[in-house]
Short mmCIF file of C-alpha atoms and ligand atoms in Angstrom, two decimals:
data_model
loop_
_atom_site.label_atom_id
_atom_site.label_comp_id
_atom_site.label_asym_id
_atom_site.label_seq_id
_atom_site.Cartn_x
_atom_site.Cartn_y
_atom_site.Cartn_z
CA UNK T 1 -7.72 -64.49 -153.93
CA UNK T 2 -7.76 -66.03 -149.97
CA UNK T 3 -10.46 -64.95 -148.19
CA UNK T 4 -9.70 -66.62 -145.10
CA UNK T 5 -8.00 -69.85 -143.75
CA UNK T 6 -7.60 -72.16 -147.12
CA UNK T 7 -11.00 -70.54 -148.25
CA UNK T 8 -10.52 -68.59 -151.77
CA UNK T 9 -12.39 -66.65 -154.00
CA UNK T 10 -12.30 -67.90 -157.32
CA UNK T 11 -15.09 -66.18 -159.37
CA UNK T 12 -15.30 -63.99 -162.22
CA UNK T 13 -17.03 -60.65 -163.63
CA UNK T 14 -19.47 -60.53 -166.40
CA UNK T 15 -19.71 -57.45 -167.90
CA UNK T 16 -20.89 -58.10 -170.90
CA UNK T 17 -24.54 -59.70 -170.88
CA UNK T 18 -27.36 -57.04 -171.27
CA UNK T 19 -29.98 -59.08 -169.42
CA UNK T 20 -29.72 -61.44 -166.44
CA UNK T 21 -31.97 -64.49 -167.45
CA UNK T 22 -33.00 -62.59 -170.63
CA UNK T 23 -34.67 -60.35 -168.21
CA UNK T 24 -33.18 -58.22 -165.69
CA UNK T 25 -30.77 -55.43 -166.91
CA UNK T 26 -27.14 -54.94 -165.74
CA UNK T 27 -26.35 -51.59 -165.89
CA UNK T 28 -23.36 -52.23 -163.77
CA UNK T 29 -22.89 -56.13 -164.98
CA UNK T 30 -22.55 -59.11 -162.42
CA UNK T 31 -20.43 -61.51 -161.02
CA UNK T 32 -21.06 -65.08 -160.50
CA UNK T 33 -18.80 -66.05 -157.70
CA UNK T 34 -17.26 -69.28 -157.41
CA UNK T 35 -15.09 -70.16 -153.81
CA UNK T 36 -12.26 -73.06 -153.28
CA UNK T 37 -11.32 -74.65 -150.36
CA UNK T 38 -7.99 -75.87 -150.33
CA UNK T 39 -7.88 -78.45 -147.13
CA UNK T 40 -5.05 -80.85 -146.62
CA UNK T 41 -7.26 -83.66 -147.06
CA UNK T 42 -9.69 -82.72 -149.65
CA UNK T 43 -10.22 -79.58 -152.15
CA UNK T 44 -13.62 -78.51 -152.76
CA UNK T 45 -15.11 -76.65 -155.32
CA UNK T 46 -18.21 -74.73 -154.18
CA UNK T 47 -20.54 -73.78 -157.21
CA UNK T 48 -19.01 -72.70 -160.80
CA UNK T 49 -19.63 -70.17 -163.19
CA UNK T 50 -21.12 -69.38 -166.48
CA UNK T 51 -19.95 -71.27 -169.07
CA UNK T 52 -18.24 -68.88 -170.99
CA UNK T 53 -15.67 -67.62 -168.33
CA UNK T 54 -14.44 -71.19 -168.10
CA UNK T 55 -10.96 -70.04 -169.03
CA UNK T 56 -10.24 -67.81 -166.86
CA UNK T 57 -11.94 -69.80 -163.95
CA UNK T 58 -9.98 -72.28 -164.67
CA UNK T 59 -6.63 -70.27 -164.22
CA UNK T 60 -7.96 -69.18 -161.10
CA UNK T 61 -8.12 -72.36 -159.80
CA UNK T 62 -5.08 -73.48 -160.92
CA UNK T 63 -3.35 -70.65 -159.25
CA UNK T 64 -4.49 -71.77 -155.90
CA UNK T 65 -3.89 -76.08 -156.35
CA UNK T 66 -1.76 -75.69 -159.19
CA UNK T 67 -2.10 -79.27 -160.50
CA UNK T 68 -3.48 -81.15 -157.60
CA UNK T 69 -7.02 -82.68 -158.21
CA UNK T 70 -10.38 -81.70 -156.86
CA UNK T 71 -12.01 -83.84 -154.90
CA UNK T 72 -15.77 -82.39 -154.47
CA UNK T 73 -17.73 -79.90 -156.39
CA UNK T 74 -20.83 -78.71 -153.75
CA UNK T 75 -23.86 -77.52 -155.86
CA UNK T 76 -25.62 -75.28 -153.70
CA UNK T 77 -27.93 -74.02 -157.03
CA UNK T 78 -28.14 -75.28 -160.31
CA UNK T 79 -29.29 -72.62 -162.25
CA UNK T 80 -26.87 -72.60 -165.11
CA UNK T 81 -25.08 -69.13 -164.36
CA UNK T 82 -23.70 -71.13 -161.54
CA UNK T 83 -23.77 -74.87 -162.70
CA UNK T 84 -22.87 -73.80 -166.80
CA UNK T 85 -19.12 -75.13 -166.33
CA UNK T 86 -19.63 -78.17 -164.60
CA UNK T 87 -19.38 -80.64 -166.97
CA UNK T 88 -15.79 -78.55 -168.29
CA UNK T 89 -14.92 -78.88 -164.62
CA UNK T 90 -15.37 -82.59 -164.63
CA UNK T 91 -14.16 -83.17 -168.04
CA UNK T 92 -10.82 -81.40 -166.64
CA UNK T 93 -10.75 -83.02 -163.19
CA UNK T 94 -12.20 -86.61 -163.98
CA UNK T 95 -12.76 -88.07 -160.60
CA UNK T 96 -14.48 -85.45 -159.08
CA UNK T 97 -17.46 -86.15 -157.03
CA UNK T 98 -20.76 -83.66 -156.81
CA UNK T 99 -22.01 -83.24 -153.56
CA UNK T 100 -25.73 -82.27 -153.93
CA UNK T 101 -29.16 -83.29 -152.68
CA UNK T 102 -31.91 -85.37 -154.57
CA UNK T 103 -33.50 -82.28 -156.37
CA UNK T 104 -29.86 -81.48 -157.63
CA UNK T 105 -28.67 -84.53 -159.20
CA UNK T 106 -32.49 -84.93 -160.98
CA UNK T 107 -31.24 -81.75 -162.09
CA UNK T 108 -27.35 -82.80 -162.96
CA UNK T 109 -28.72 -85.66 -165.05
CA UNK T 110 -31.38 -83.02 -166.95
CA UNK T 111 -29.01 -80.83 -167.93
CA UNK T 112 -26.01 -81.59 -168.38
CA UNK T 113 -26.73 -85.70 -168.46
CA UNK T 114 -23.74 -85.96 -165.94
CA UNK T 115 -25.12 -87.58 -163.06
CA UNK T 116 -22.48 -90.38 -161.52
CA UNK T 117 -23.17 -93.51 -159.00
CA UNK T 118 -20.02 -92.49 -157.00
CA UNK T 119 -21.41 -88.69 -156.66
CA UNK T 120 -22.49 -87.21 -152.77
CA UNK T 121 -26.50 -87.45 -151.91
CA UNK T 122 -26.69 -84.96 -148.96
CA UNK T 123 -29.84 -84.37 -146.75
CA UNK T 124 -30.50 -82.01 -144.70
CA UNK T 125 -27.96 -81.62 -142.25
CA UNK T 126 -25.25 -83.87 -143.53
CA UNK T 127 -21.97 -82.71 -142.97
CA UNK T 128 -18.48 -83.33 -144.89
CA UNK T 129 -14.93 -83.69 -143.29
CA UNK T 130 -12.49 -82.11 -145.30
CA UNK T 131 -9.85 -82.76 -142.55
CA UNK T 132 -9.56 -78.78 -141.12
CA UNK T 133 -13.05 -77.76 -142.60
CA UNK T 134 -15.97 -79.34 -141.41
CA UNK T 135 -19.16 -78.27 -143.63
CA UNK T 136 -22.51 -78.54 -142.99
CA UNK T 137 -25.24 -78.59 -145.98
CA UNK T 138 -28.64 -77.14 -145.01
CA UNK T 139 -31.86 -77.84 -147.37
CA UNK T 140 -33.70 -74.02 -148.20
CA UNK T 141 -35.85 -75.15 -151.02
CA UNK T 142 -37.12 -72.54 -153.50
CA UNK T 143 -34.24 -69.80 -152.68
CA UNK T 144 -35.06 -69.69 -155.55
CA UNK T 145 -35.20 -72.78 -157.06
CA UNK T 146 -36.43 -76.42 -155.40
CA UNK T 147 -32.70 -77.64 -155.19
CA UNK T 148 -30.82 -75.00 -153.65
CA UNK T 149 -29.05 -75.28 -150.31
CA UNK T 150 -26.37 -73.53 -148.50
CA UNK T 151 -23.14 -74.92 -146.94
CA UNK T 152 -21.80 -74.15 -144.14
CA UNK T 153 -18.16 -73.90 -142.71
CA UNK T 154 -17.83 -74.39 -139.24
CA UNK T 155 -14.66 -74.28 -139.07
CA UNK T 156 -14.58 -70.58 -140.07
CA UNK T 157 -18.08 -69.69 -139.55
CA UNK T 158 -18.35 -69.06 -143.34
CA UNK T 159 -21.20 -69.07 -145.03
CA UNK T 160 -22.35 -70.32 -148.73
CA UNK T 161 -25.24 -68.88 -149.12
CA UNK T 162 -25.94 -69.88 -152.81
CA UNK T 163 -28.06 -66.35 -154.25
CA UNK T 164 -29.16 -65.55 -151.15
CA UNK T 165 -27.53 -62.46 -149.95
CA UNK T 166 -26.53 -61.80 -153.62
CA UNK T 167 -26.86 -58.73 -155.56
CA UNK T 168 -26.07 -57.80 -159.28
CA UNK T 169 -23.02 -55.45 -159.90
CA UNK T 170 -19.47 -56.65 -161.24
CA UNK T 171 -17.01 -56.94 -158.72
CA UNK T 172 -14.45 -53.65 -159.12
CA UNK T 173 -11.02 -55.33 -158.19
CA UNK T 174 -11.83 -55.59 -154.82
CA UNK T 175 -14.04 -58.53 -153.11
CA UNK T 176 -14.75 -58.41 -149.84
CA UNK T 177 -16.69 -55.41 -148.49
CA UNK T 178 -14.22 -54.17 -146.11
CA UNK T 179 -12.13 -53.37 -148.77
CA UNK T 180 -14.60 -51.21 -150.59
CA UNK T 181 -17.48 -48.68 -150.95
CA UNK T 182 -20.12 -51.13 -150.97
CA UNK T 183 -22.85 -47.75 -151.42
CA UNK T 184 -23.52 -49.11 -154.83
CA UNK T 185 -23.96 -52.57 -154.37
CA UNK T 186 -27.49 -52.51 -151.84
CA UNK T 187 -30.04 -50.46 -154.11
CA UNK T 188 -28.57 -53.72 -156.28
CA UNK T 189 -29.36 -56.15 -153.51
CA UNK T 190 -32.90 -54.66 -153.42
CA UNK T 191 -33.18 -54.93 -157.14
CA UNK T 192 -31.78 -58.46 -157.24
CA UNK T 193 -34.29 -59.60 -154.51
CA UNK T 194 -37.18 -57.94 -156.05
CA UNK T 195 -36.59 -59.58 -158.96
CA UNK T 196 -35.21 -63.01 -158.79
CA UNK T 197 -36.57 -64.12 -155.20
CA UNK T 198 -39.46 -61.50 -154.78
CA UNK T 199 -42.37 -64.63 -154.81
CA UNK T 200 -40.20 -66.07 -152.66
CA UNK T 201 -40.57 -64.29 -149.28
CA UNK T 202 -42.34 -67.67 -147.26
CA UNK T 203 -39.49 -69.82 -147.85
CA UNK T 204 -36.98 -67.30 -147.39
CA UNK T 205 -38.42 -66.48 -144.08
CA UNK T 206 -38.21 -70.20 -143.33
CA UNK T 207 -34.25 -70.27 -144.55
CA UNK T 208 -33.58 -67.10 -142.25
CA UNK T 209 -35.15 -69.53 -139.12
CA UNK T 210 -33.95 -72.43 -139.78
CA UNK T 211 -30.30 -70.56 -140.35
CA UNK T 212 -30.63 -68.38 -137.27
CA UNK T 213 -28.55 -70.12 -134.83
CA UNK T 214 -25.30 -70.26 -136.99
CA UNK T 215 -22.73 -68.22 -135.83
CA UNK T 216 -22.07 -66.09 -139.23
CA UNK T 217 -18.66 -63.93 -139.93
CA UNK T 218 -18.81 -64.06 -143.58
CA UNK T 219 -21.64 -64.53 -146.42
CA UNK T 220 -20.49 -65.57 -149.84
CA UNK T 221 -22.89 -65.82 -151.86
CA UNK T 222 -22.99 -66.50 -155.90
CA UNK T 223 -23.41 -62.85 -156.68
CA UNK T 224 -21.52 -59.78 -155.74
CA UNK T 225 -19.30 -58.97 -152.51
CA UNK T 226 -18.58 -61.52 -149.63
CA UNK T 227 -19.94 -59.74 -146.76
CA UNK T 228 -18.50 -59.57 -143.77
CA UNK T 229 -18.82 -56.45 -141.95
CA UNK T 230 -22.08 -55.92 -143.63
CA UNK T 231 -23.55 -59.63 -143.20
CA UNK T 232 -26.18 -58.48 -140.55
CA UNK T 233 -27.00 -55.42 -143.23
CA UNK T 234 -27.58 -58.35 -145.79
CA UNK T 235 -29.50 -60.80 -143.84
CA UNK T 236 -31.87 -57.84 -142.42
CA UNK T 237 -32.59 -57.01 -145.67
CA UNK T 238 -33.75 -60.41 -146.53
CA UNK T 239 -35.80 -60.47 -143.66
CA UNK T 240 -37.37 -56.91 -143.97
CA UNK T 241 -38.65 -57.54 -147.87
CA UNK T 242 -39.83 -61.36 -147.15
CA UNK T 243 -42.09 -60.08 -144.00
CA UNK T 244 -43.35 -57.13 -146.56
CA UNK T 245 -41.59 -54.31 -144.07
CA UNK T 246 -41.87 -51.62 -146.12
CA UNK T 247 -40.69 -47.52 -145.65
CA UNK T 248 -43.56 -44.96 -146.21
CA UNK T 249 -43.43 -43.35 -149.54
CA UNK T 250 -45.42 -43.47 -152.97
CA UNK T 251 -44.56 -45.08 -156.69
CA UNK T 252 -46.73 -43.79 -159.10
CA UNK T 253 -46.58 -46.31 -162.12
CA UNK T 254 -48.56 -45.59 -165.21
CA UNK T 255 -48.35 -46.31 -168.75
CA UNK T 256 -49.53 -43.49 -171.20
CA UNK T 257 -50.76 -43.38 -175.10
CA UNK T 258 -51.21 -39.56 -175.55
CA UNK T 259 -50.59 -38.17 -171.87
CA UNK T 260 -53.95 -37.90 -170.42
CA UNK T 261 -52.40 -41.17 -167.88
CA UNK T 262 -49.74 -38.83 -167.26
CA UNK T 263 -51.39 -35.82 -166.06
CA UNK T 264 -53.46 -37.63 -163.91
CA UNK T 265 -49.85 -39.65 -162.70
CA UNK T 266 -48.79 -36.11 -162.31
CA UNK T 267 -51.69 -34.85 -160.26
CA UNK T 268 -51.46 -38.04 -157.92
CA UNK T 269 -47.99 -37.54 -157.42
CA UNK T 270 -48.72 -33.50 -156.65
CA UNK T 271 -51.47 -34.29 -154.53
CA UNK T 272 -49.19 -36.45 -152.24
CA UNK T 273 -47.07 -33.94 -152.36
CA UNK T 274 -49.37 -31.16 -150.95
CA UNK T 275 -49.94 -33.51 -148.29
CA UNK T 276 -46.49 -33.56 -147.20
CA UNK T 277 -45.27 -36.49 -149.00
CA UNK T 278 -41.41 -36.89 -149.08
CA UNK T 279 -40.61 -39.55 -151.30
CA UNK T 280 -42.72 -40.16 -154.34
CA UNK T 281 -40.97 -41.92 -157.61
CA UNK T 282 -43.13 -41.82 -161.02
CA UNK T 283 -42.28 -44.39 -163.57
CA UNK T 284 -43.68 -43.97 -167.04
CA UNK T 285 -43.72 -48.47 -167.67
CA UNK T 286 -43.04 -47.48 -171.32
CA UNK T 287 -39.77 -45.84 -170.31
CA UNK T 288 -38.57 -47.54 -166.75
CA UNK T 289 -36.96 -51.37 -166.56
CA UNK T 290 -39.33 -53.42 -164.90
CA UNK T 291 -36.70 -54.61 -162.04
CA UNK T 292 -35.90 -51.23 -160.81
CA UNK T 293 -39.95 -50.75 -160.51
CA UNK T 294 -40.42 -53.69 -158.46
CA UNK T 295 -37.43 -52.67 -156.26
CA UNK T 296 -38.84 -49.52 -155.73
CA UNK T 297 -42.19 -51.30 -155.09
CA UNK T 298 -40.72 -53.83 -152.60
CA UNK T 299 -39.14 -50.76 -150.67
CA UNK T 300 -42.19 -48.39 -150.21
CA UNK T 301 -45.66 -48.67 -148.72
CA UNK T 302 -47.71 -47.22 -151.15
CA UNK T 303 -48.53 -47.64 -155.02
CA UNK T 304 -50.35 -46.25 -157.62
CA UNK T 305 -51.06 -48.07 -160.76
CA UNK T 306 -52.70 -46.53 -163.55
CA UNK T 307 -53.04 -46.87 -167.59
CA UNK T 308 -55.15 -46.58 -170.89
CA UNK T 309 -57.65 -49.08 -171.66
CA UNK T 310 -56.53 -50.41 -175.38
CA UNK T 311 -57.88 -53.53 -177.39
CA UNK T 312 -60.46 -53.23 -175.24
CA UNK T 313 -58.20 -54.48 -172.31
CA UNK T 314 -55.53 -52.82 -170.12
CA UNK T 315 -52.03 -51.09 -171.37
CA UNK T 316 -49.68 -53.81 -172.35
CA UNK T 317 -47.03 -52.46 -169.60
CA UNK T 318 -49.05 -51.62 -167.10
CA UNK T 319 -50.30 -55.03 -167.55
CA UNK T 320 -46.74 -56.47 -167.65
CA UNK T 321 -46.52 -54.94 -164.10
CA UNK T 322 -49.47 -56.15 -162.65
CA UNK T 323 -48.61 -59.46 -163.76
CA UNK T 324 -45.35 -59.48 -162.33
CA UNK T 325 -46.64 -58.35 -159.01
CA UNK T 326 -49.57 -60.89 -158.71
CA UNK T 327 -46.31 -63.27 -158.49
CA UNK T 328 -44.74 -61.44 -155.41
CA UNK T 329 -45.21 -61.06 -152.32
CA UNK T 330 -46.27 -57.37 -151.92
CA UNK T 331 -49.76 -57.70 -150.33
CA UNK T 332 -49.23 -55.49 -147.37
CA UNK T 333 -48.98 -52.76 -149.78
CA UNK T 334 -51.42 -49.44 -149.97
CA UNK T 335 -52.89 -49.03 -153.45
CA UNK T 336 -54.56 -46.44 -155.58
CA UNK T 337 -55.74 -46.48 -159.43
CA UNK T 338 -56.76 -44.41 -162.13
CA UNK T 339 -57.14 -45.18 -165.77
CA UNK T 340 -59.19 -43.87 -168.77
CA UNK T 341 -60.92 -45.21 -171.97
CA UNK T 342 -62.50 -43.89 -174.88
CA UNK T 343 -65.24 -45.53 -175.69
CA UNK T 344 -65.16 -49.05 -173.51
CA UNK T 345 -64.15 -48.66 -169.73
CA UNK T 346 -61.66 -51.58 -168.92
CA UNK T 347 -58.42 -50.57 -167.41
CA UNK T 348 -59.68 -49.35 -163.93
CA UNK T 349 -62.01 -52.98 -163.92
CA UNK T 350 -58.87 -54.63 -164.67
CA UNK T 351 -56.89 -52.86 -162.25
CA UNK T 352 -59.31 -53.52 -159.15
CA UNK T 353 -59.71 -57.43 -160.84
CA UNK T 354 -55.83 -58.20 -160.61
CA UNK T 355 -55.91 -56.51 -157.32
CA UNK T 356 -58.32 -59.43 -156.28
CA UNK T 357 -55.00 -61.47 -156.26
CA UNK T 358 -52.69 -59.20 -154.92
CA UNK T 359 -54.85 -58.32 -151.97
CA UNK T 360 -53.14 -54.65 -151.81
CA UNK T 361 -55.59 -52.56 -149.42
CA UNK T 362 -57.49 -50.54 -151.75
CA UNK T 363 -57.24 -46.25 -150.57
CA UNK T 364 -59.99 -44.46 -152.19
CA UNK T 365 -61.73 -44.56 -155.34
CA UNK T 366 -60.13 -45.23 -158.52
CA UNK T 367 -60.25 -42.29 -160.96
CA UNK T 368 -61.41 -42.81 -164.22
CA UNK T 369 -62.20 -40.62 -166.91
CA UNK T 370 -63.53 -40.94 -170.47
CA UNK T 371 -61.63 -39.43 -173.55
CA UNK T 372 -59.73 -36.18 -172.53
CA UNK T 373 -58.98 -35.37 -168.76
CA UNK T 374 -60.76 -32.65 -167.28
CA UNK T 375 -60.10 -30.23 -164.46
CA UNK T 376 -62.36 -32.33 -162.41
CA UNK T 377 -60.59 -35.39 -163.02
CA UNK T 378 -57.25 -33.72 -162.22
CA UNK T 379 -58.94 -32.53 -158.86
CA UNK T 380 -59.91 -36.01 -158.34
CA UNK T 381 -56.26 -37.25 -159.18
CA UNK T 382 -55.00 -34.66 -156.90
CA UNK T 383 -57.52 -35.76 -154.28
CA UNK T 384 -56.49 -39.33 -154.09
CA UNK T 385 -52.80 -38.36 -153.99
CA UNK T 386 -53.42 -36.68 -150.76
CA UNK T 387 -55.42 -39.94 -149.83
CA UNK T 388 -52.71 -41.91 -150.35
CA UNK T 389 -50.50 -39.62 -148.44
CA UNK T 390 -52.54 -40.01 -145.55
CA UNK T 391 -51.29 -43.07 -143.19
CA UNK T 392 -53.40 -44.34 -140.35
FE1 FEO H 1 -27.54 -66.84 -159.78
FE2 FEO H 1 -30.44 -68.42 -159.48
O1 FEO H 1 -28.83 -68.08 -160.27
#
């Protein structure tokens, strides 16, 4: 499929695996997108794709070069979703060479054991003639892994932006986003940053600089449509969740034995309400996948967290969440807790302890209760609710 010039889109769909790393759910699968550059003097290959679509990659390929060769495979990320058929790809076209920076080939050589003398070091900057397409690599370490990079086509102002600017989501027939609805694909952008790069906002923030002056008139990245129209859509939403810009509104998260948590979660959320509240999302953690909670976390400025103390320690989800969060970078958030015991008081201690890390400003006072909830501890959930309504 050309995209534009000699540049061609060469990936494929999975719709198939239930969890993204063994994670992240994929309601609506993903694609791990794979481009070709078909130059008169050289063909690249930029990234690959899991290993098991190595078929039908394959074909793809061929039906742009037919049987010419491939001259250079550019890793911009090694994770193996992207770097699973490169071995196949070398075993097919022998005298390819990778084009990668230090980080990469450690990583080549660790994996797959495949590291060559005659392979392409690049440092920052370096650049690659493929006779039309000039191509610049840029170093943005930890986006999400230490290796990856991004490549860039001057030629066509195209950019490979590695997972950056990627979102989960198969592909529906269509590609680029002026040829479709792309309404689905951006609560999936929001998910796929929350969860894959969401510790990663400092050195996304120093990507977005350091890749400011490019002229840009396409993104493809490894995951979901190549943006075109939409590219300033993608990269300001990459710069709004690594600064912490967040939209007012309140997500109640609580994890519940019996359903005392949940009336108080209920009275929170009914409080904020009363107060005028607009948006307010409740996830029960026993019930709601832990990706679309951050994502709903990373959008909106406000959070309640609240659980059972059990085993004489916190709720094993609501744990799971705080966790997860003490790994992100969310600390510009609002927060209010609540949490009951029966007959030791932990979860609210625990609570305010992992909050020590997150450093989410603390609105009112955690409600805890002891055994059943009363009407004053409803009053009290309803109270902080309107609390946490309440923006300076
Ligand atoms: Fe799509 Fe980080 O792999």
């Amino acid at each position: 499929m050309k995209l534009k010039g000699h540049i061609h889109y060469v990936g494929v769909n999975d719709r198939v695996k239930h969890r993204f790393e063994g994670l992240w759910i994929l309601p609506q699968g993903v694609s791990y997108n794979s481009y070709l550059i078909d130059d008169e003097q050289g063909v690249a290959l930029i990234d690959t794709v899991d290993a098991a679509f190595f078929g039908e990659y394959l074909d793809k390929i061929k039906e742009v070069i037919g049987e010419r060769p491939i001259d250079y495979l550019i890793i911009n990320h090694m994770e193996p979703d992207h770097s699973g058929s490169l071995q196949m790809i070398r075993q097919v076209y022998p005298h390819i060479r990778l084009v990668g920076n230090k980080k990469t080939m450690e990583m080549v050589q660790g994996y797959y054991g495949a590291a060559r003398k005659d392979d392409m070091l690049v440092a920052d900057g370096d650049t690659l003639d493929l006779g039309h397409h000039k191509l610049h690599f840029y170093l943005t370490p930890m986006l999400h892994w230490p290796e990856t990079m991004v490549t860039y086509c001057e030629t066509e102002q195209v950019l490979f932006s590695g997972d950056a600017f990627g979102c989960f989501g198969a592909l529906n027939g269509n590609v680029v986003d002026t040829q479709m609805n792309t309404a689905a694909y951006w609560p999936e952008m929001e998910r796929y940053y929350a969860a894959i790069l969401g510790k990663f906002g400092a050195p996304v923030q120093t990507a977005l600089k350091k890749l400011a002056p490019l002229t840009i008139s396409m993104i493809c990245s490894t995951h979901g449509p190549v943006w075109v129209n939409e590219a300033p859509r993608a990269i300001d939403t990459y710069r709004r969740f690594s600064q912490g810009d967040t939209e007012p509104g309140l997500v109640v998260c609580y994890g519940s034995m019996y359903g005392h948590t949940q009336r108080v979660a209920e009275a929170i959320a009914r409080g904020a309400a009363e107060a005028g509240e607009r948006t307010i999302i409740v996830h029960n953690l026993s019930v709601s996948q832990p990706s679309f909670v951050l994502a709903d976390i990373f959008r909106y400025d406000t959070l309640a967290i609240g659980g059972p103390t059990y085993n004489g320690g916190l709720f094993p989800v609501v744990e799971d969440l705080l966790r997860r969060l003490c790994g992100r970078s969310v600390s510009r958030h609002r927060l209010g807790c609540f949490g009951g015991f029966t007959w030791s008081s932990q979860a609210v201690k625990q609570i305010l302890g992992y909050n020590e890390k997150m450093k989410m400003e603390l609105v009112g006072e955690p409600v805890e209760w002891k055994q059943g909830v009363s009407a004053d501890t409803l009053q009290c959930a309803r109270s902080l609710g309107k609390l946490l309504a309440t923006r300076a």
